Amino acid sequence: MKTCLIVDDSRMIRRVAGRIVKDLGFETDDAENGQEALDKCRIELPDAVLVDWKMPVMDGFAFLKELRKLPNGDKPTVVFCTSERDINHIVDALSAGANEYIMKPFDSDIIESKFALAGLV
Amino acid sequence: MAGALTLDASYYEALKRLTLELAGVNLGTNHAFLVETRLARLAREEGYVSLEAMIDELFKTGKTRLAVQIVSALTERDTHFFKDRTAFHNLRKHVLPDLHHKRGGGRIRLLSFGCASGQETYGMAMTVAKMGDELDGLKVDIVGVDYPSQALERARAGRYTHFDVQRGLPIQDLVDFFEPDGADWAVKQEIRDAVEFRDIHLLSKLDTLEDFHAVMFCGSLPHYSAPARVRVLRGLSGLVREHGYLILGEGENLAQMNYGFDRVLEGPGLYQKREVIIEPEIDPDAKVPTGRTTFDKSPSRKRKLAGSR
């Protein structure tokens, strides 16, 4: 079964997104910020990461850049899931190695569509 | 779900008949919820006190405009960008490269038939734009047609919601081909310039349309009644130029009839228009050369297009 790490400082978002991603056939884990996510990735890389941008301790953008430096850190498919909708933010995320980008609010159709576009389902 | 509905069964049956007669589409038995939600919105927008009042007005007065609005609302497809991935794969991998190869340059026309709120039509324009140098020298005009409806007005506006642009549209395409417009996203002018929308009755003779090098017709065929299916496919056959393409949706096909098309084996749902061929009459007493003669069945169209290449 594929694995997905859900990284968001909101417990509600982690829970809602987790349920949707589980319905897509993933085993899920979560983290409250980029640092916690990075620590988990150092132990075992997930197949996918759904990550918020703005978070305390380490934001999603810094997490992505650190993740891509890890051995095999280019393997996980990273989908941003954030309220940032500025084109420049999106371009930055793609330049840093994000595979797809979700603008909040989201629903199950959007996550499924974006995971499909990223080749995850 | 049916228990929560308020519309009397007789109204529902009357609307089913109307939709079949006008659009050739079978609404089926499980569409009552869709009928209520879509028509309630239309009734509100048109200023009727209730859905029943709007339907009563329709059947008392027989207003054509209202009938078309109602049928358009009922038959509107729930669509999203690049919904039929196989069809777009066929467009990108077979149809456009072949048309480019055969023509080299010049201008071609593509049709998005039953374009609803325009995502398919703009998707075709984005596909052309992404192919860039691969189609060097080829100018592509794209026409989207559907019944006059609010969906078609949305297509013309080229403005999509936060949810619309996140269903089926790769994020890179959002960056490349859209710009923020308040809470929504607007298709960039360069893509809009390649696209035109027209309202037509999809079951009409279609003779107001010029001919096309390829027609995309996805997702609607299974909903048509058998006679309507024959009618619409005959109509489309008349629109596609010789050696042009008909791109159907995934899992859709022409069944037993060919309508002048041959199936393209490499592309599921892809058909290519045959040459129109007249075999010479054989006079058993005369020696005639073997061979065949081709003719253009619509010389007036050919004349009209002569300057387009």
Coordinates of C-alpha atoms in Angstrom, one line a residue:
Chain A
M1 CA 0.0 0.0 0.0
K2 CA 1.3 3.5 -0.9
T3 CA 2.0 5.9 2.0
C4 CA 1.2 9.5 2.3
L5 CA 2.5 12.0 5.0
I6 CA 0.1 14.8 5.7
V7 CA 1.8 17.9 7.1
D8 CA -0.4 20.7 8.5
D9 CA -0.5 22.6 11.8
S10 CA -4.3 22.3 11.8
R11 CA -5.5 19.1 13.4
M12 CA -8.8 19.4 11.6
I13 CA -7.1 19.7 8.2
R14 CA -4.9 16.7 9.0
R15 CA -8.0 14.7 9.9
V16 CA -10.1 15.7 6.9
A17 CA -7.3 15.3 4.4
G18 CA -6.2 12.1 6.0
R19 CA -9.7 10.6 5.6
I20 CA -9.8 11.6 1.9
V21 CA -6.3 10.2 1.2
K22 CA -7.1 7.0 3.0
D23 CA -10.2 6.6 0.7
L24 CA -7.8 6.9 -2.2
G25 CA -6.0 3.8 -0.9
F26 CA -3.1 5.3 1.0
E27 CA -1.7 4.5 4.4
T28 CA -1.3 7.8 6.1
D29 CA 0.9 9.4 8.8
D30 CA 0.9 13.1 9.8
A31 CA 3.1 15.8 11.1
E32 CA 2.4 19.2 12.7
N33 CA 5.2 21.1 10.9
G34 CA 8.0 20.8 8.4
Q35 CA 10.6 19.8 11.0
E36 CA 8.5 17.0 12.3
A37 CA 7.8 15.9 8.7
L38 CA 11.5 16.0 7.8
D39 CA 12.4 13.9 10.9
K40 CA 9.9 11.3 9.8
C41 CA 11.2 11.4 6.2
R42 CA 14.8 10.8 7.4
I43 CA 13.5 7.5 8.9
E44 CA 11.4 6.4 6.0
L45 CA 10.4 8.2 2.9
P46 CA 6.7 8.2 2.0
D47 CA 5.4 7.9 -1.5
A48 CA 3.5 11.2 -1.2
V49 CA 3.5 14.2 0.9
L50 CA 0.6 16.6 1.2
V51 CA 2.0 19.7 2.8
D52 CA 0.8 23.1 4.0
W53 CA 2.9 26.2 3.3
K54 CA 2.6 28.3 6.5
M55 CA 3.4 26.4 9.6
P56 CA 5.4 27.2 12.8
V57 CA 8.9 25.8 13.4
M58 CA 9.5 25.0 9.7
D59 CA 7.2 26.0 6.8
G60 CA 6.3 23.8 3.9
F61 CA 8.7 25.5 1.4
A62 CA 11.7 25.0 3.7
F63 CA 10.6 21.4 4.3
L64 CA 10.4 20.8 0.5
K65 CA 13.9 22.1 -0.1
E66 CA 15.3 20.0 2.8
L67 CA 13.4 16.9 1.6
R68 CA 14.9 17.2 -1.9
K69 CA 18.4 17.2 -0.4
L70 CA 17.9 13.8 1.4
P71 CA 19.1 10.6 -0.2
N72 CA 16.3 9.6 -2.6
G73 CA 14.5 12.8 -1.5
D74 CA 13.5 13.3 -5.1
K75 CA 11.3 10.2 -5.0
P76 CA 8.3 11.4 -2.9
T77 CA 5.6 13.2 -4.8
V78 CA 4.9 16.4 -3.0
V79 CA 1.6 18.2 -3.3
F80 CA 1.3 21.6 -1.6
C81 CA -2.1 22.2 0.1
T82 CA -2.2 25.8 1.1
S83 CA -4.3 29.0 1.3
E84 CA -1.6 30.8 -0.7
R85 CA -3.0 31.5 -4.2
D86 CA -0.5 34.0 -5.4
I87 CA 1.0 33.0 -8.8
N88 CA 4.5 33.8 -7.5
H89 CA 4.1 31.4 -4.6
I90 CA 2.9 28.6 -7.0
V91 CA 5.9 29.2 -9.3
D92 CA 8.2 29.1 -6.3
A93 CA 6.7 25.9 -5.1
L94 CA 7.1 24.3 -8.5
S95 CA 10.7 25.6 -8.9
A96 CA 11.6 24.0 -5.5
G97 CA 10.3 20.6 -6.7
A98 CA 6.6 20.5 -5.8
N99 CA 4.7 18.1 -8.1
E100 CA 1.3 19.6 -7.7
Y101 CA -0.5 22.4 -5.8
I102 CA -3.8 22.6 -4.1
M103 CA -5.4 25.8 -3.0
K104 CA -7.6 25.7 0.1
P105 CA -10.5 25.2 0.5
F106 CA -10.4 21.8 -1.0
D107 CA -12.7 18.8 -1.3
S108 CA -12.3 15.2 -2.1
D109 CA -12.7 15.7 -5.8
I110 CA -9.8 18.2 -5.8
I111 CA -7.4 15.9 -3.9
E112 CA -8.3 13.0 -6.1
S113 CA -7.8 15.1 -9.2
K114 CA -4.5 16.5 -8.1
F115 CA -3.2 13.0 -7.0
A116 CA -4.2 11.7 -10.4
L117 CA -2.4 14.5 -12.1
A118 CA 0.7 13.8 -10.0
G119 CA 0.5 10.1 -11.0
L120 CA -0.3 8.9 -7.5
V121 CA -3.7 7.3 -8.3
Chain B
M1 CA -33.0 10.6 -2.2
A2 CA -36.3 10.6 -4.1
G3 CA -38.3 11.0 -0.9
A4 CA -36.8 14.5 -0.4
L5 CA -38.0 15.7 -3.8
T6 CA -40.9 18.0 -4.2
L7 CA -41.6 17.9 -7.9
D8 CA -44.7 16.0 -8.9
A9 CA -44.0 12.9 -10.9
S10 CA -46.2 14.1 -13.8
Y11 CA -44.0 17.2 -14.2
Y12 CA -40.9 15.0 -14.2
E13 CA -42.3 12.8 -16.9
A14 CA -43.2 15.8 -19.0
L15 CA -39.7 17.2 -18.7
K16 CA -38.2 13.8 -19.6
R17 CA -40.4 13.8 -22.8
L18 CA -39.4 17.3 -23.6
T19 CA -35.7 16.6 -23.2
L20 CA -36.0 13.5 -25.4
E21 CA -37.9 15.4 -28.1
L22 CA -35.7 18.5 -28.2
A23 CA -32.3 17.2 -27.4
G24 CA -32.6 13.5 -28.0
V25 CA -31.3 12.8 -24.5
N26 CA -32.7 10.2 -22.2
L27 CA -32.8 11.6 -18.7
G28 CA -33.2 8.2 -17.2
T29 CA -35.0 7.3 -14.0
N30 CA -32.5 8.5 -11.4
H31 CA -32.2 12.1 -12.5
A32 CA -35.0 13.5 -10.4
F33 CA -32.6 15.1 -8.0
L34 CA -30.6 16.7 -10.8
V35 CA -33.8 18.0 -12.4
E36 CA -34.9 19.7 -9.2
T37 CA -31.6 21.3 -8.3
R38 CA -30.7 22.6 -11.8
L39 CA -34.2 23.8 -12.6
A40 CA -34.8 25.4 -9.2
R41 CA -31.7 27.6 -9.9
L42 CA -33.0 28.5 -13.4
A43 CA -36.5 29.3 -12.0
R44 CA -35.0 31.6 -9.4
E45 CA -32.8 33.4 -12.0
E46 CA -35.8 33.8 -14.4
G47 CA -37.9 35.3 -11.6
Y48 CA -40.5 32.5 -11.2
V49 CA -42.0 32.0 -7.7
S50 CA -41.4 28.3 -7.9
L51 CA -40.1 25.5 -10.1
E52 CA -43.7 24.4 -10.8
A53 CA -44.6 27.9 -11.9
M54 CA -41.9 27.9 -14.5
I55 CA -42.9 24.5 -15.8
D56 CA -46.5 25.4 -15.9
E57 CA -45.6 28.5 -17.9
L58 CA -43.6 26.4 -20.3
F59 CA -46.4 23.9 -21.0
K60 CA -49.1 26.6 -21.1
T61 CA -47.4 29.0 -23.5
G62 CA -44.9 26.7 -25.2
K63 CA -42.2 29.5 -25.1
T64 CA -39.3 28.2 -27.2
R65 CA -36.7 30.2 -25.4
L66 CA -37.8 28.8 -22.1
A67 CA -37.9 25.3 -23.4
V68 CA -34.4 25.6 -24.7
Q69 CA -33.2 27.0 -21.4
I70 CA -34.8 24.2 -19.5
V71 CA -33.5 21.5 -21.8
S72 CA -30.0 23.1 -21.8
A73 CA -30.0 23.1 -18.0
L74 CA -31.1 19.5 -17.8
T75 CA -28.6 18.2 -20.4
E76 CA -25.6 20.3 -19.2
R77 CA -22.6 18.0 -18.6
D78 CA -20.7 18.1 -15.4
T79 CA -17.4 18.6 -16.9
H80 CA -13.9 19.7 -15.9
F81 CA -10.6 20.4 -17.6
F82 CA -9.1 17.6 -19.6
K83 CA -11.9 15.3 -18.4
D84 CA -11.5 12.7 -21.1
R85 CA -7.7 12.1 -20.9
T86 CA -7.8 9.5 -23.7
A87 CA -9.4 12.0 -26.1
F88 CA -6.8 14.7 -25.3
H89 CA -4.1 12.1 -25.7
N90 CA -5.4 11.3 -29.1
L91 CA -5.5 15.0 -30.0
R92 CA -1.9 15.5 -28.8
K93 CA -0.3 12.3 -30.0
H94 CA -2.2 11.5 -33.3
V95 CA -4.5 14.2 -34.6
L96 CA -2.5 17.4 -34.4
P97 CA 0.9 15.8 -35.4
D98 CA -0.8 14.2 -38.4
L99 CA -2.6 17.3 -39.5
H100 CA 0.7 19.3 -39.1
H101 CA 2.6 16.6 -41.1
K102 CA 0.0 16.6 -43.9
R103 CA -0.4 20.3 -44.2
G104 CA 2.9 21.6 -43.0
G105 CA 1.5 25.0 -42.2
G106 CA -1.6 27.0 -42.8
R107 CA -4.7 27.1 -40.8
I108 CA -6.9 24.3 -39.4
R109 CA -10.2 24.3 -37.6
L110 CA -11.1 22.2 -34.6
L111 CA -14.6 21.8 -33.2
S112 CA -15.6 21.0 -29.6
F113 CA -19.1 19.7 -30.0
G114 CA -21.3 20.0 -26.9
C115 CA -18.8 22.2 -25.2
A116 CA -20.9 22.9 -22.1
S117 CA -19.0 25.5 -20.0
G118 CA -15.9 25.5 -22.2
Q119 CA -13.3 23.5 -20.3
E120 CA -12.9 21.1 -23.2
T121 CA -12.6 23.9 -25.8
Y122 CA -10.0 25.8 -23.8
G123 CA -8.3 22.5 -23.1
M124 CA -7.9 22.0 -26.8
A125 CA -6.4 25.5 -27.1
M126 CA -4.0 24.8 -24.2
T127 CA -2.9 21.6 -25.8
V128 CA -2.1 23.4 -29.0
A129 CA -0.2 26.1 -27.1
K130 CA 1.8 23.4 -25.2
M131 CA 2.8 21.7 -28.4
G132 CA 4.5 24.9 -29.5
D133 CA 7.3 24.3 -32.0
E134 CA 6.0 20.8 -32.7
L135 CA 3.2 22.5 -34.7
D136 CA 5.4 25.2 -36.2
G137 CA 3.6 27.1 -38.9
L138 CA 0.2 25.7 -38.1
K139 CA -2.5 28.1 -37.1
V140 CA -5.4 26.5 -35.2
D141 CA -8.9 28.0 -34.8
I142 CA -11.1 26.3 -32.3
V143 CA -14.9 26.5 -32.1
G144 CA -17.0 25.4 -29.2
V145 CA -20.7 24.8 -29.8
D146 CA -23.6 24.0 -27.6
Y147 CA -27.2 24.9 -26.9
P148 CA -27.7 28.5 -25.7
S149 CA -27.3 28.3 -22.0
Q150 CA -25.8 29.8 -18.9
A151 CA -23.0 27.2 -19.3
L152 CA -22.2 28.6 -22.7
E153 CA -22.2 32.1 -21.3
R154 CA -19.7 30.9 -18.7
A155 CA -17.6 29.5 -21.5
R156 CA -17.6 32.8 -23.3
A157 CA -16.6 34.7 -20.2
G158 CA -13.6 32.3 -19.8
R159 CA -13.8 32.7 -16.0
Y160 CA -13.7 29.8 -13.7
T161 CA -14.0 29.2 -10.0
H162 CA -11.4 28.1 -7.5
F163 CA -12.9 24.6 -7.7
D164 CA -13.2 24.6 -11.5
V165 CA -9.5 25.2 -12.0
Q166 CA -8.5 22.5 -9.5
R167 CA -10.3 19.7 -11.2
G168 CA -8.3 18.1 -14.0
L169 CA -6.1 21.1 -14.7
P170 CA -2.3 20.6 -14.0
I171 CA -1.0 23.4 -11.8
Q172 CA 1.6 24.4 -14.5
D173 CA -1.3 25.0 -16.9
L174 CA -3.0 27.3 -14.3
V175 CA 0.3 29.3 -14.1
D176 CA 0.8 29.4 -17.9
F177 CA -2.8 30.0 -19.1
F178 CA -4.8 31.7 -16.4
E179 CA -4.6 34.9 -14.3
P180 CA -6.3 35.6 -11.0
D181 CA -9.6 37.6 -11.4
G182 CA -11.0 38.4 -7.9
A183 CA -11.8 35.1 -6.3
D184 CA -11.9 33.4 -9.7
W185 CA -9.4 32.7 -12.5
A186 CA -9.6 34.0 -16.0
V187 CA -8.3 32.3 -19.1
K188 CA -5.5 34.5 -20.6
Q189 CA -6.2 36.5 -23.7
E190 CA -3.8 34.5 -25.9
I191 CA -5.9 31.3 -25.3
R192 CA -9.2 33.1 -25.6
D193 CA -8.1 34.6 -28.9
A194 CA -7.8 31.0 -30.3
V195 CA -11.3 30.1 -29.3
E196 CA -14.8 31.0 -30.3
F197 CA -18.1 29.9 -28.9
R198 CA -21.4 29.6 -30.8
D199 CA -24.8 28.5 -29.7
I200 CA -26.5 26.0 -32.0
H201 CA -29.1 23.2 -31.7
L202 CA -26.9 20.1 -31.6
L203 CA -29.5 18.0 -33.3
S204 CA -30.1 20.6 -36.1
K205 CA -28.7 20.1 -39.6
L206 CA -25.4 21.8 -38.5
D207 CA -25.2 23.5 -42.0
T208 CA -24.6 26.8 -40.4
L209 CA -21.2 25.4 -39.4
E210 CA -18.2 25.3 -41.7
D211 CA -16.2 22.0 -42.0
F212 CA -13.5 21.0 -39.6
H213 CA -10.2 19.1 -39.6
A214 CA -11.1 17.5 -36.3
V215 CA -14.1 17.3 -34.1
M216 CA -14.0 16.3 -30.4
F217 CA -17.3 14.9 -29.1
C218 CA -16.9 13.3 -25.7
G219 CA -19.1 12.1 -23.0
S220 CA -22.5 12.8 -24.5
L221 CA -23.0 9.9 -26.9
P222 CA -24.2 7.3 -24.4
H223 CA -27.0 9.7 -23.2
Y224 CA -28.6 10.1 -26.6
S225 CA -31.5 8.0 -27.8
A226 CA -30.7 5.7 -30.7
P227 CA -32.3 7.9 -33.4
A228 CA -30.7 11.1 -31.9
R229 CA -27.3 9.3 -31.9
V230 CA -27.7 8.5 -35.6
R231 CA -28.7 12.0 -36.4
V232 CA -25.9 13.7 -34.5
L233 CA -23.2 11.4 -35.9
R234 CA -24.5 11.9 -39.4
G235 CA -24.4 15.6 -38.8
L236 CA -20.8 15.4 -37.5
S237 CA -19.8 13.2 -40.4
G238 CA -20.8 16.0 -42.8
L239 CA -18.7 18.5 -40.8
V240 CA -15.4 16.5 -40.8
R241 CA -13.2 17.0 -43.9
E242 CA -11.8 14.1 -45.7
H243 CA -8.9 12.6 -43.7
G244 CA -10.0 14.7 -40.8
Y245 CA -10.7 13.2 -37.4
L246 CA -13.6 12.4 -35.0
I247 CA -12.4 12.1 -31.4
L248 CA -14.9 10.4 -29.2
G249 CA -14.7 9.8 -25.5
E250 CA -13.1 6.9 -23.7
G251 CA -15.1 3.8 -24.2
E252 CA -17.3 5.4 -26.9
N253 CA -17.5 4.2 -30.4
L254 CA -19.6 4.3 -33.6
A255 CA -21.0 0.8 -32.9
Q256 CA -22.1 -1.0 -36.1
M257 CA -22.3 2.1 -38.3
N258 CA -19.3 3.9 -39.6
Y259 CA -20.7 7.2 -40.9
G260 CA -17.9 7.4 -43.4
F261 CA -15.1 7.0 -40.8
D262 CA -12.4 4.4 -40.3
R263 CA -11.3 3.5 -36.8
V264 CA -7.7 4.6 -36.0
L265 CA -6.2 1.5 -34.4
E266 CA -3.6 3.4 -32.3
G267 CA -6.2 5.6 -30.6
P268 CA -9.2 4.2 -28.8
G269 CA -12.3 6.3 -29.7
L270 CA -10.4 7.9 -32.6
Y271 CA -11.8 7.8 -36.2
Q272 CA -10.6 9.2 -39.5
K273 CA -12.9 10.4 -42.3
R274 CA -12.5 8.4 -45.4
E275 CA -12.0 9.8 -48.9
V276 CA -15.3 10.0 -50.7
I277 CA -14.7 7.5 -53.6
I278 CA -16.7 6.8 -56.7
E279 CA -15.8 3.6 -58.2
P280 CA -16.1 3.9 -62.0
E281 CA -19.0 2.1 -63.5
I282 CA -17.8 -1.1 -65.2
D283 CA -18.9 -1.6 -68.8
P284 CA -18.1 -5.2 -69.5
D285 CA -17.8 -4.4 -73.2
A286 CA -15.4 -1.6 -72.8
K287 CA -11.8 -1.5 -71.7
V288 CA -11.5 0.9 -68.8
P289 CA -8.5 1.8 -66.8
T290 CA -8.5 0.4 -63.3
G291 CA -8.3 3.1 -60.7
R292 CA -10.6 5.4 -58.9
T293 CA -11.8 8.9 -59.0
T294 CA -12.2 11.1 -56.0
F295 CA -14.5 14.0 -55.7
D296 CA -15.3 16.6 -53.2
K297 CA -18.9 16.3 -52.2
S298 CA -19.2 20.0 -51.3
P299 CA -17.5 22.1 -53.9
S300 CA -18.9 25.3 -52.4
R301 CA -17.2 24.5 -49.1
K302 CA -13.9 23.8 -50.9
R303 CA -14.1 27.2 -52.6
K304 CA -14.8 28.9 -49.4
L305 CA -11.7 27.4 -47.8
A306 CA -9.4 27.9 -50.7
G307 CA -7.8 30.9 -49.2
S308 CA -7.4 29.5 -45.8
R309 CA -4.3 27.5 -46.4

